[in-house]
PDB file of C-alpha atoms and ligand atoms in Angstrom:
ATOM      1  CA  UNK A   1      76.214 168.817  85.181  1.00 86.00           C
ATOM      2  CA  UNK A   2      77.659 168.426  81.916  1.00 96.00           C
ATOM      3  CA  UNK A   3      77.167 170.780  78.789  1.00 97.00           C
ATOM      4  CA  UNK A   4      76.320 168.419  76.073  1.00 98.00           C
ATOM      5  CA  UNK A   5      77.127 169.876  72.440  1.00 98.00           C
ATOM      6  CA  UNK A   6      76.315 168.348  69.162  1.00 98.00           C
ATOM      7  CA  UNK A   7      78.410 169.061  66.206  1.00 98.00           C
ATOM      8  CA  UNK A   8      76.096 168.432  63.120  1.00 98.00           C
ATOM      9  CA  UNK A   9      75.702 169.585  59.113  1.00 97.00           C
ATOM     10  CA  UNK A  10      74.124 167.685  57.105  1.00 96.00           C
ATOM     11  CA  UNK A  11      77.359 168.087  54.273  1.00 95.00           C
ATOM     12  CA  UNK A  12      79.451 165.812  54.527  1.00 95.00           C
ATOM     13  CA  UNK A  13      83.935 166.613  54.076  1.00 96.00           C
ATOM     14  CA  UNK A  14      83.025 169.946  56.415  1.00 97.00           C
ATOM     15  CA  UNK A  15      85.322 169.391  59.023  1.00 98.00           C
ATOM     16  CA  UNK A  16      82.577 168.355  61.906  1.00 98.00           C
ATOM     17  CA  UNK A  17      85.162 165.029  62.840  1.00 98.00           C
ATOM     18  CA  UNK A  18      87.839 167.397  62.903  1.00 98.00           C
ATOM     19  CA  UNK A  19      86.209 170.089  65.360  1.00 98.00           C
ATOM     20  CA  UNK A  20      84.679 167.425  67.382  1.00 98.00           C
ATOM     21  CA  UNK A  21      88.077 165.411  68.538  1.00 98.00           C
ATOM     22  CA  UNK A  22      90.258 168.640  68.444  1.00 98.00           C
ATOM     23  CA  UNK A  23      87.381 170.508  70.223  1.00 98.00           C
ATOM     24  CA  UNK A  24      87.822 167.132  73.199  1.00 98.00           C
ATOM     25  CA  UNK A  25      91.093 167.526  72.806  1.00 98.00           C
ATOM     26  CA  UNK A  26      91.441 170.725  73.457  1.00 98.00           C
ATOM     27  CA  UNK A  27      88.943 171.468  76.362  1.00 98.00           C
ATOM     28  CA  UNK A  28      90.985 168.583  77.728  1.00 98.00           C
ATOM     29  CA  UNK A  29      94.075 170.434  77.519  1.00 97.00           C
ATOM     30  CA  UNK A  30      92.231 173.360  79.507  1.00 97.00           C
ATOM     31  CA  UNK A  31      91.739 170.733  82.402  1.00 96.00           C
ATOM     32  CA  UNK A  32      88.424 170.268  81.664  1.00 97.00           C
ATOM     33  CA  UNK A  33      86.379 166.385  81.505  1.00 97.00           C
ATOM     34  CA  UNK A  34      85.476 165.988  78.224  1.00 98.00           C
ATOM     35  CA  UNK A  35      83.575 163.126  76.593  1.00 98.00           C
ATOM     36  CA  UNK A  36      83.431 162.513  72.892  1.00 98.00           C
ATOM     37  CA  UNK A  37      80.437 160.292  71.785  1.00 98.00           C
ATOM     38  CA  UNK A  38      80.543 159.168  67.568  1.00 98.00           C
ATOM     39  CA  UNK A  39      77.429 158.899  66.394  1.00 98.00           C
ATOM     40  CA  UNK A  40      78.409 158.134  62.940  1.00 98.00           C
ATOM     41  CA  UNK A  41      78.685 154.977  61.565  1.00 97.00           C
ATOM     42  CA  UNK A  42      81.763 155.856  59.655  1.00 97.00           C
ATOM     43  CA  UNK A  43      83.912 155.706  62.998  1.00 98.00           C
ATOM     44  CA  UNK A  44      85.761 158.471  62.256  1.00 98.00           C
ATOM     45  CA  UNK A  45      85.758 160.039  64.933  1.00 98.00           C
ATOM     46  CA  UNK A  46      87.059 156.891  66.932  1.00 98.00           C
ATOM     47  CA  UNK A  47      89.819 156.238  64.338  1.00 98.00           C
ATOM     48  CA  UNK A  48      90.971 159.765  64.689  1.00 98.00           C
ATOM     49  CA  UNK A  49      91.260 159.314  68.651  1.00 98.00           C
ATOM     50  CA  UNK A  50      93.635 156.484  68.204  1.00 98.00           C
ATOM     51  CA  UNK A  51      90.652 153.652  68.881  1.00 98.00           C
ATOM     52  CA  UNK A  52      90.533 150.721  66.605  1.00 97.00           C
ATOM     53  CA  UNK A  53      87.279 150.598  65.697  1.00 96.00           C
ATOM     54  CA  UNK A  54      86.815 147.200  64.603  1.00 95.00           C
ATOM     55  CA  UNK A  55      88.111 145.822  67.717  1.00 94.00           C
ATOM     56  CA  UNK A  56      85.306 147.354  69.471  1.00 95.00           C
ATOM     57  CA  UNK A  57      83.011 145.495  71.042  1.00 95.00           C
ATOM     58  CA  UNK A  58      80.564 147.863  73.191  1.00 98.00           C
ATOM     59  CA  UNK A  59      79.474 151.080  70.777  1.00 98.00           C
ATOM     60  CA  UNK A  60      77.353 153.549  70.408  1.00 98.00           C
ATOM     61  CA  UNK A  61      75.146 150.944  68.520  1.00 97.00           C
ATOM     62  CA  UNK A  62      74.628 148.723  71.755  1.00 97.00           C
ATOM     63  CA  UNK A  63      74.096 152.139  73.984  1.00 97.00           C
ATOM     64  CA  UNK A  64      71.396 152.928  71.569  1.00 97.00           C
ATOM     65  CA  UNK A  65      69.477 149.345  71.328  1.00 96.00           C
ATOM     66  CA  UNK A  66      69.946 149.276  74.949  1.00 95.00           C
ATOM     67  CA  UNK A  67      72.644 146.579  74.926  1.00 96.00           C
ATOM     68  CA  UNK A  68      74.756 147.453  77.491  1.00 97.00           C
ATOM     69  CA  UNK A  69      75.208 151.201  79.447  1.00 97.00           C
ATOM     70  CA  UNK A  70      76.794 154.185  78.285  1.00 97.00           C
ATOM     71  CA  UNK A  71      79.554 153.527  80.408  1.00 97.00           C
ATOM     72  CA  UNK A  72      80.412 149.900  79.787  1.00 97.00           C
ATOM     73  CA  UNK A  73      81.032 151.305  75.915  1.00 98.00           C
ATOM     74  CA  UNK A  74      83.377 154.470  77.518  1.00 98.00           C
ATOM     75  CA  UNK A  75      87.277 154.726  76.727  1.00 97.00           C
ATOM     76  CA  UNK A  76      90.175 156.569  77.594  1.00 97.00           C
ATOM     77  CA  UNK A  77      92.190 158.100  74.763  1.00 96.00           C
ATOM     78  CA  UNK A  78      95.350 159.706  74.462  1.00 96.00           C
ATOM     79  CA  UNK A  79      94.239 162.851  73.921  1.00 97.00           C
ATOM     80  CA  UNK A  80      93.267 162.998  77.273  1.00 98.00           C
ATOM     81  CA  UNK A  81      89.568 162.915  77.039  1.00 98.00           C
ATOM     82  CA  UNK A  82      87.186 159.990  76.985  1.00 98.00           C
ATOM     83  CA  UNK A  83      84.980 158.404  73.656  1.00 98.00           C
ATOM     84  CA  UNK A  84      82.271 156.417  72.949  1.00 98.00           C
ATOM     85  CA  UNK A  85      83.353 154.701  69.798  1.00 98.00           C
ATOM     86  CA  UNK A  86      81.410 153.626  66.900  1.00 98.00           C
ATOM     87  CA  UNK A  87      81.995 151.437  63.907  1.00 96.00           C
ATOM     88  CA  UNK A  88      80.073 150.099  60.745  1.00 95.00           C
ATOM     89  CA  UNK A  89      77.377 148.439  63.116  1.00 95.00           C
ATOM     90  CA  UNK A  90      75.932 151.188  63.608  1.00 96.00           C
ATOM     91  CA  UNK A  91      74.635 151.963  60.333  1.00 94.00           C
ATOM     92  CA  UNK A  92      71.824 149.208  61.154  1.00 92.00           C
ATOM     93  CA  UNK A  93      70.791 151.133  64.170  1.00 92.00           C
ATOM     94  CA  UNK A  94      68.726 153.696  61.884  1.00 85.00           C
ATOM     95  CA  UNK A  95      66.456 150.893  60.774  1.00 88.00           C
ATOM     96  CA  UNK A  96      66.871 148.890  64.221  1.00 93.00           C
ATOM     97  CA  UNK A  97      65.573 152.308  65.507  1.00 92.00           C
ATOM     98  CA  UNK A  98      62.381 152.971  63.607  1.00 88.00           C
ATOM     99  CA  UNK A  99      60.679 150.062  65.286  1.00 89.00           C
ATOM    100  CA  UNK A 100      61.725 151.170  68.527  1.00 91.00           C
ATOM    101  CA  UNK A 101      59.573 153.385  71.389  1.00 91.00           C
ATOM    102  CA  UNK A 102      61.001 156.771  72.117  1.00 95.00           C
ATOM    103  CA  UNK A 103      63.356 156.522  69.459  1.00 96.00           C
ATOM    104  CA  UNK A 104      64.550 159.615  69.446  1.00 97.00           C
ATOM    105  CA  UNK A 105      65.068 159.624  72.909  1.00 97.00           C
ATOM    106  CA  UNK A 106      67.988 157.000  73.274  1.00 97.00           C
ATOM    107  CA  UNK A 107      70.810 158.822  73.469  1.00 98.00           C
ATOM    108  CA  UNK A 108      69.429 161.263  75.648  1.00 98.00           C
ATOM    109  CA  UNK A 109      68.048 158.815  78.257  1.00 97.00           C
ATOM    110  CA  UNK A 110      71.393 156.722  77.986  1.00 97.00           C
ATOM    111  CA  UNK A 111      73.222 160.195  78.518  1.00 97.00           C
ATOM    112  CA  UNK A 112      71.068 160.581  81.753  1.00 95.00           C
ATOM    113  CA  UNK A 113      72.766 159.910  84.801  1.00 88.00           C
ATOM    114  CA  UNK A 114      76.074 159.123  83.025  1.00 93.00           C
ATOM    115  CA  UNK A 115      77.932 162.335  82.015  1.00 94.00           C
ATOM    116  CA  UNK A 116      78.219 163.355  86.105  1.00 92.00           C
ATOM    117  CA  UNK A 117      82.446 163.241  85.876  1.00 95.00           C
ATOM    118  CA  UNK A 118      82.690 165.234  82.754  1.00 98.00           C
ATOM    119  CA  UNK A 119      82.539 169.210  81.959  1.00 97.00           C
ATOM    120  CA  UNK A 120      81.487 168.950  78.958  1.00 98.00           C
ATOM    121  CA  UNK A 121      80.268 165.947  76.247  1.00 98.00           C
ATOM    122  CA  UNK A 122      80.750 166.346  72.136  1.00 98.00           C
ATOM    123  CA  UNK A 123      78.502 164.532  70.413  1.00 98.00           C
ATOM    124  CA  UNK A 124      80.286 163.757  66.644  1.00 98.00           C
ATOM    125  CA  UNK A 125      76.833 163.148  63.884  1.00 98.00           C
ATOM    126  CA  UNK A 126      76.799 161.718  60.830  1.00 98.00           C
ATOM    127  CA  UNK A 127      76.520 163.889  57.578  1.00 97.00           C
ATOM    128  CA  UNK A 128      72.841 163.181  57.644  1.00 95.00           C
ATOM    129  CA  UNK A 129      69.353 164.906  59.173  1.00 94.00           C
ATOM    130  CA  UNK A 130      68.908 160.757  60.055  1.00 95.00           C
ATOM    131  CA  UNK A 131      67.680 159.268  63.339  1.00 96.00           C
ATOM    132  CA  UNK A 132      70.913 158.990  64.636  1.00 97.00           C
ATOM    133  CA  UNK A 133      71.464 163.188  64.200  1.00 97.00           C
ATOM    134  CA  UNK A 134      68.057 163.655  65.708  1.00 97.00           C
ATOM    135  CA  UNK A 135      69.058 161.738  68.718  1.00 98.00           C
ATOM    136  CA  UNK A 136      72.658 163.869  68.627  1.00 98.00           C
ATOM    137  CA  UNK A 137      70.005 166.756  68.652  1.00 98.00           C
ATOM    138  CA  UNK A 138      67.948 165.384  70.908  1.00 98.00           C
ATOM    139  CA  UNK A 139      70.258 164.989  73.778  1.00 98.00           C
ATOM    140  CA  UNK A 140      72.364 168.305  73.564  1.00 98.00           C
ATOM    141  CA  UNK A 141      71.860 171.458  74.738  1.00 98.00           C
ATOM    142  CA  UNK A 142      73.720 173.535  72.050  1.00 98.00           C
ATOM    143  CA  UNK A 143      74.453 172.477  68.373  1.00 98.00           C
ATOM    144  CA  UNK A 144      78.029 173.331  67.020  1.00 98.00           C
ATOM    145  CA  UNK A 145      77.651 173.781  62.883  1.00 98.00           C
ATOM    146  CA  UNK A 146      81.030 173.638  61.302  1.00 98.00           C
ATOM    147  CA  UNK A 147      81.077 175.242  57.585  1.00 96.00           C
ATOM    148  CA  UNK A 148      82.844 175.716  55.086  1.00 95.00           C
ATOM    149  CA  UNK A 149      82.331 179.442  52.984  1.00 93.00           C
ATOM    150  CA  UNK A 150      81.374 178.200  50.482  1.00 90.00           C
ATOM    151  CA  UNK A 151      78.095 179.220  47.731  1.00 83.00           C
ATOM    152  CA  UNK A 152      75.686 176.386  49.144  1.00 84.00           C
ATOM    153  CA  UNK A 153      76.803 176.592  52.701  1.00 85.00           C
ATOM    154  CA  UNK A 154      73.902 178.565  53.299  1.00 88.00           C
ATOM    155  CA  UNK A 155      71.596 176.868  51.713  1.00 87.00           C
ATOM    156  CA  UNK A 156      71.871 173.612  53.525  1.00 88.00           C
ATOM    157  CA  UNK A 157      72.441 175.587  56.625  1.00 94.00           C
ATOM    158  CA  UNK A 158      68.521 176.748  56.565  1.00 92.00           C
ATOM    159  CA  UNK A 159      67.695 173.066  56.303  1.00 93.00           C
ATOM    160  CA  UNK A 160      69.359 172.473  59.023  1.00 95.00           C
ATOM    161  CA  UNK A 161      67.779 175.429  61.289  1.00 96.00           C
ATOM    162  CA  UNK A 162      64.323 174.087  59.995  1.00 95.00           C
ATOM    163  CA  UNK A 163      65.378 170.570  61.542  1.00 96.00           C
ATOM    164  CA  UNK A 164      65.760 172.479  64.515  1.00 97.00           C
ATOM    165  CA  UNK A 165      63.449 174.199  64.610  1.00 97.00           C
ATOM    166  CA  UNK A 166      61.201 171.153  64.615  1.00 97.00           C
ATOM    167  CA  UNK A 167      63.327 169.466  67.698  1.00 98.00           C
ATOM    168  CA  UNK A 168      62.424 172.178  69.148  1.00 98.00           C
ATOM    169  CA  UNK A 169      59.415 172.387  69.156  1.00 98.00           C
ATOM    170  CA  UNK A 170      58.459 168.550  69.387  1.00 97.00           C
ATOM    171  CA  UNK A 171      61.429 166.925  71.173  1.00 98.00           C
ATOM    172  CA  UNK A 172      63.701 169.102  72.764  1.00 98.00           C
ATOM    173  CA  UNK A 173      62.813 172.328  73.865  1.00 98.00           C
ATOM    174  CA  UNK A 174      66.422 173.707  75.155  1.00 97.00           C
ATOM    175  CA  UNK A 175      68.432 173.608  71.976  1.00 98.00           C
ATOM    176  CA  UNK A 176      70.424 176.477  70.571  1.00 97.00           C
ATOM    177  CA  UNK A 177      72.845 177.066  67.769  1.00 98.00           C
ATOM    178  CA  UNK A 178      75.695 177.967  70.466  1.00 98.00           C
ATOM    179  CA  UNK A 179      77.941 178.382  67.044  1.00 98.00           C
ATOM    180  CA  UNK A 180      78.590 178.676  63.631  1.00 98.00           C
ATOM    181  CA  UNK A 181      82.254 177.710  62.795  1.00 98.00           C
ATOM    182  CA  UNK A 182      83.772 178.275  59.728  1.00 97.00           C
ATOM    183  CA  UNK A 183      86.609 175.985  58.739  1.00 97.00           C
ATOM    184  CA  UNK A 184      89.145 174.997  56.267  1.00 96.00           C
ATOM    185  CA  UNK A 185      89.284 178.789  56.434  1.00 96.00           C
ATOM    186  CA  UNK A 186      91.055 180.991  53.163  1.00 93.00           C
ATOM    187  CA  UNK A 187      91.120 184.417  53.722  1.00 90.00           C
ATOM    188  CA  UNK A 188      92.245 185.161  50.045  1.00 93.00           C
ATOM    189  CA  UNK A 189      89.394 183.957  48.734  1.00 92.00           C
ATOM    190  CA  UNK A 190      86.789 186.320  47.438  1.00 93.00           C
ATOM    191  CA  UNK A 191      83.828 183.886  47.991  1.00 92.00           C
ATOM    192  CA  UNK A 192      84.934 182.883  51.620  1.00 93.00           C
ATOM    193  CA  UNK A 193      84.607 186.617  52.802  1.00 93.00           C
ATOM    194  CA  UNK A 194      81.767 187.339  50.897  1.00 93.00           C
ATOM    195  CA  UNK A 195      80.135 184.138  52.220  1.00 94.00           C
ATOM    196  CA  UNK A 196      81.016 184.836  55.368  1.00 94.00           C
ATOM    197  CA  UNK A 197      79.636 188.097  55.602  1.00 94.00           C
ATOM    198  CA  UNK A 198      76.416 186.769  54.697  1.00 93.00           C
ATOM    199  CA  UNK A 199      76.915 184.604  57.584  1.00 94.00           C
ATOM    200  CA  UNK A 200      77.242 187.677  60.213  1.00 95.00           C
ATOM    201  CA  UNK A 201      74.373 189.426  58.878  1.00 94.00           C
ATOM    202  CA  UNK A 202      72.012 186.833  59.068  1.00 93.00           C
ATOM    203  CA  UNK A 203      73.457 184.623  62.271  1.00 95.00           C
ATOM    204  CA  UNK A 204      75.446 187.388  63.932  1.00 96.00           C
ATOM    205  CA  UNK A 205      76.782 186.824  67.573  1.00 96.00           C
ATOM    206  CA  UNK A 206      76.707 183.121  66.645  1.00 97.00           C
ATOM    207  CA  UNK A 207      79.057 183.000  64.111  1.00 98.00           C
ATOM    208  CA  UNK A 208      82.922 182.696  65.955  1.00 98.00           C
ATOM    209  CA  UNK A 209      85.373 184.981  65.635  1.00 97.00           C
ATOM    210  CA  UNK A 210      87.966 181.910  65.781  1.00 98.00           C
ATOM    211  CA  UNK A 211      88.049 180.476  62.292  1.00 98.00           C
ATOM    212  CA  UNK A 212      89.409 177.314  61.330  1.00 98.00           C
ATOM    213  CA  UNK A 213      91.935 177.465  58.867  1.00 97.00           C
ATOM    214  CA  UNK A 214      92.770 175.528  55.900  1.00 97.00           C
ATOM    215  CA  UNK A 215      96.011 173.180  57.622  1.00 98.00           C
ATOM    216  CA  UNK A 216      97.806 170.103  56.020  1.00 98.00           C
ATOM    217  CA  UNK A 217      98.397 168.926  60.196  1.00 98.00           C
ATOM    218  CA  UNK A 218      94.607 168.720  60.404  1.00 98.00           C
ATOM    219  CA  UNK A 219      94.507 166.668  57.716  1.00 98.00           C
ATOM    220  CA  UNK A 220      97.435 164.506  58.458  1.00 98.00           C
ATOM    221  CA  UNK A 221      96.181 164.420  62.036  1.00 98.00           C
ATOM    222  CA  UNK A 222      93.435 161.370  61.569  1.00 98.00           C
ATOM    223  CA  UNK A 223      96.112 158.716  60.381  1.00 98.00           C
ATOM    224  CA  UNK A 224      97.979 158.858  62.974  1.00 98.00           C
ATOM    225  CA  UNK A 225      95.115 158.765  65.324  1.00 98.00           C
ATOM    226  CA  UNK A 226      95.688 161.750  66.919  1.00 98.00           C
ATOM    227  CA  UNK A 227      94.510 165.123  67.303  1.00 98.00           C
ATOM    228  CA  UNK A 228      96.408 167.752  65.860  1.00 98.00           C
ATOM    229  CA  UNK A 229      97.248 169.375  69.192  1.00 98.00           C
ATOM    230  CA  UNK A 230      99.228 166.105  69.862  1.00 98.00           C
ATOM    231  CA  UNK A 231     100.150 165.659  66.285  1.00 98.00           C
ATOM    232  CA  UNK A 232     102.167 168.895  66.230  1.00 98.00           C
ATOM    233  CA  UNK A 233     101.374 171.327  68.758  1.00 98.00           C
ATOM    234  CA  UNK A 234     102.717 174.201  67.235  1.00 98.00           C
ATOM    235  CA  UNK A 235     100.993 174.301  64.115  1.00 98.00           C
ATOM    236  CA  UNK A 236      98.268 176.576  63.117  1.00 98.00           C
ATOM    237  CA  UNK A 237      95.625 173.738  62.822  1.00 98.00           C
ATOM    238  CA  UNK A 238      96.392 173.106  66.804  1.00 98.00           C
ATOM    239  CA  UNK A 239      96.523 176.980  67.623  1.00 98.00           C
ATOM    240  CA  UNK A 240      93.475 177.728  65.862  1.00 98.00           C
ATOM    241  CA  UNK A 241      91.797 174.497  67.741  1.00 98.00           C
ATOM    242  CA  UNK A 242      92.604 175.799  71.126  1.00 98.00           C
ATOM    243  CA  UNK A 243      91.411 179.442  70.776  1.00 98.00           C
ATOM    244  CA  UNK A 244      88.152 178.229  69.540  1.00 98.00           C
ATOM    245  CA  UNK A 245      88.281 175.976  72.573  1.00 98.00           C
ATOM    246  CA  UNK A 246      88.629 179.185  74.653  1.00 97.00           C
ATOM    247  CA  UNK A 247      86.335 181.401  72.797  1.00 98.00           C
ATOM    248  CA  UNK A 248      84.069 178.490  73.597  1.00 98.00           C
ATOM    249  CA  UNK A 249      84.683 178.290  76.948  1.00 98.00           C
ATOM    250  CA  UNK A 250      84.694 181.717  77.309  1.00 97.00           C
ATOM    251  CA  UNK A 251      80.982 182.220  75.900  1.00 96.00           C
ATOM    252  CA  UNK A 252      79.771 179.364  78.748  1.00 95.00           C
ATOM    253  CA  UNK A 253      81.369 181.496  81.553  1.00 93.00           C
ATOM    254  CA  UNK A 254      84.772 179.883  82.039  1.00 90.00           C
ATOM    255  CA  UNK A 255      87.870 181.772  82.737  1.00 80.00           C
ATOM    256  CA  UNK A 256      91.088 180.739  80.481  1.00 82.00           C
ATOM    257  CA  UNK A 257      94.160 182.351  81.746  1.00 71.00           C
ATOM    258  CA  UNK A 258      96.222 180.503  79.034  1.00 63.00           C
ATOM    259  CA  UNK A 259      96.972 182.410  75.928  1.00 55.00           C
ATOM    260  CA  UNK A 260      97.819 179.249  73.819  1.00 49.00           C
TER     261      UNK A 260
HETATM  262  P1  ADP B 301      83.107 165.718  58.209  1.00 90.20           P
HETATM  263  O1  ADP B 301      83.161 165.036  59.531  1.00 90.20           O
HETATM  264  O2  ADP B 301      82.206 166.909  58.200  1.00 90.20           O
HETATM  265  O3  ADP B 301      82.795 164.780  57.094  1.00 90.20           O
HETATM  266  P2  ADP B 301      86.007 165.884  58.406  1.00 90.20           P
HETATM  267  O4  ADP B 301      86.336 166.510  59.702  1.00 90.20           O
HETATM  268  O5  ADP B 301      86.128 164.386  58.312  1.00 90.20           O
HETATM  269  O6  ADP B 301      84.557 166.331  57.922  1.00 90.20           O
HETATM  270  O7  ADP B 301      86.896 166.584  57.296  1.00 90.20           O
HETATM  271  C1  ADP B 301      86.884 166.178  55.943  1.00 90.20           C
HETATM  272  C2  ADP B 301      88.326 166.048  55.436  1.00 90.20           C
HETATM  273  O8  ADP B 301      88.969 167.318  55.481  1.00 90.20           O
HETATM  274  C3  ADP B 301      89.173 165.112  56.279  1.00 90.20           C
HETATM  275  O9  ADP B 301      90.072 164.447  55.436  1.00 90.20           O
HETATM  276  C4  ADP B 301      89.894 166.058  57.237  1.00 90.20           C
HETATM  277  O10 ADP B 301      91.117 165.516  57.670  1.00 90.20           O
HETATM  278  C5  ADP B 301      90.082 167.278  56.368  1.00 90.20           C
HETATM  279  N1  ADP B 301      90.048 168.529  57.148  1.00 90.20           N
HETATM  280  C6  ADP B 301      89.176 168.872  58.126  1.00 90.20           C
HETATM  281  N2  ADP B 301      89.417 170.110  58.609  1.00 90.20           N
HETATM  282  C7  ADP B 301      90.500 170.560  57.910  1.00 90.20           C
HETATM  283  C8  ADP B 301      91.263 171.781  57.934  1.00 90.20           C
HETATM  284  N3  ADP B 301      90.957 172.785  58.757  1.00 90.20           N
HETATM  285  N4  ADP B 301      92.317 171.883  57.063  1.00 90.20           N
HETATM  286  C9  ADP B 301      92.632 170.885  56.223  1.00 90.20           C
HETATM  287  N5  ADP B 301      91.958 169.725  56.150  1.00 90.20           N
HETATM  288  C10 ADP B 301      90.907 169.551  56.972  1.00 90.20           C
HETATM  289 MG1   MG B 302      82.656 163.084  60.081  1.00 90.20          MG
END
């Protein structure tokens, strides 16, 4: 069975896009199945896997209204893993939604039965505690927070526990934080390792020891609709990408021989 993960914060610009293709990426160049699913209407995520969005016909949005399956909507991309893409449509689904039974339930119950040839599924969310993030939250068994160390960082991240807390307690009684990532990393900053700190003493064992750093190849990365691992394997962006990869892996019981 799959191990679904949800990469969510609420903040938008915090790198969750970037961990969520590079994270498929990446568990796809450990030889494992991966399946990316966008659940933002921004696309992002399906841009930055090389997928014209707008020439999408089957989305997310149909998977959710109950259009068409899961798998009609699935991809290939180069990166070597597989997407759900998403595009502007989707932005009507929150409404589209609200009217709908078991509402929160439609990713999960769409996910049912269809993730049996993947390892592992990444679920990209919106910057948003919408209906589209509770179905991300919904569906997964782990949440992934990206973060950046900076002063409100923690603030909005106890929001977002609170939000869990409630899925867990009304909707979806096996999700965890499985980790806190900090990105767009700079050591020489005072506030990032003070921030940071904070983070260990009040999230400890969840907070990865793999940081993200600050990389112009991530950036660059999205335009040319690629991960960075395929955009320039060499770089830090791509090394850092793969050890969290591994430390992932790693925490869920998998052996990685590979250094990098
Ligand atoms: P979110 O999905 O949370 O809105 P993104 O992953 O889209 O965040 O990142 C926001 C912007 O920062 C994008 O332009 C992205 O390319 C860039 N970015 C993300 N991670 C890094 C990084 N580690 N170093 C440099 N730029 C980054
Ligand atoms: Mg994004």
């Amino acid at each position: 069975m799959a191990r679904i993960f949800v990469i969510a914060n609420q903040k938008g610009g915090v790198g969750k896009t970037s961990v969520a293709v590079n994270l498929a990426a990446s568990l796809a160049h450990y030889g494992r199945r991966a399946l990316l699913i966008d659940l933002d209407p921004q696309g992002n995520a399906t841009t930055g896997s090389g997928v014209d969005k707008s020439a999408c016909d089957k989305t997310v949005y149909g998977v959710l209204l109950g259009e068409h399956s899961l798998r009609d909507a699935v991809r290939h991309c180069e990166g070597g893993y597989d997407i759900v893409p998403s595009n502007r449509e989707l932005a009507g689904a929150e409404v589209e939604l609200i009217a709908m039974e078991r509402r929160e339930y439609r990713l999960r119950e769409a996910l049912d039965g269809a993730t049996g040839g993947y390892d592992f599924v990444v679920i990209d969310c919106p910057p948003a505690l919408n209906m589209l993030t509770v179905n991300g939250f919904t569906a997964a068994d782990a949440v992934i927070i990206p973060m950046q160390c900076e002063y409100y960082a923690l603030e909005g991240l106890s929001d977002l526990v609170g939000t869990l807390r409630k899925v867990k307690q009304n909707l979806n009684p096996r999700i965890e934080i499985e980790a806190l990532v900090r990105t767009m990393y700079d050591p020489r900053s005072t506030l990032t390792v003070q921030v940071s700190e904070e983070l260990k003493r009040h999230y400890g064992e969840k907070v990865f020891d793999t940081v993200i750093p600050r990389n112009i190849r991530i950036a660059e990365a999205p335009s040319f609709g690629k991960p960075v691992l395929l955009h320039d394997p060499l770089s830090k962006g791509a090394l850092a990408h793969l050890q969290f990869a591994r430390e992932l892996l790693a925490r869920n019981g998998f052996e990685v021989a590979e250094a990098a």
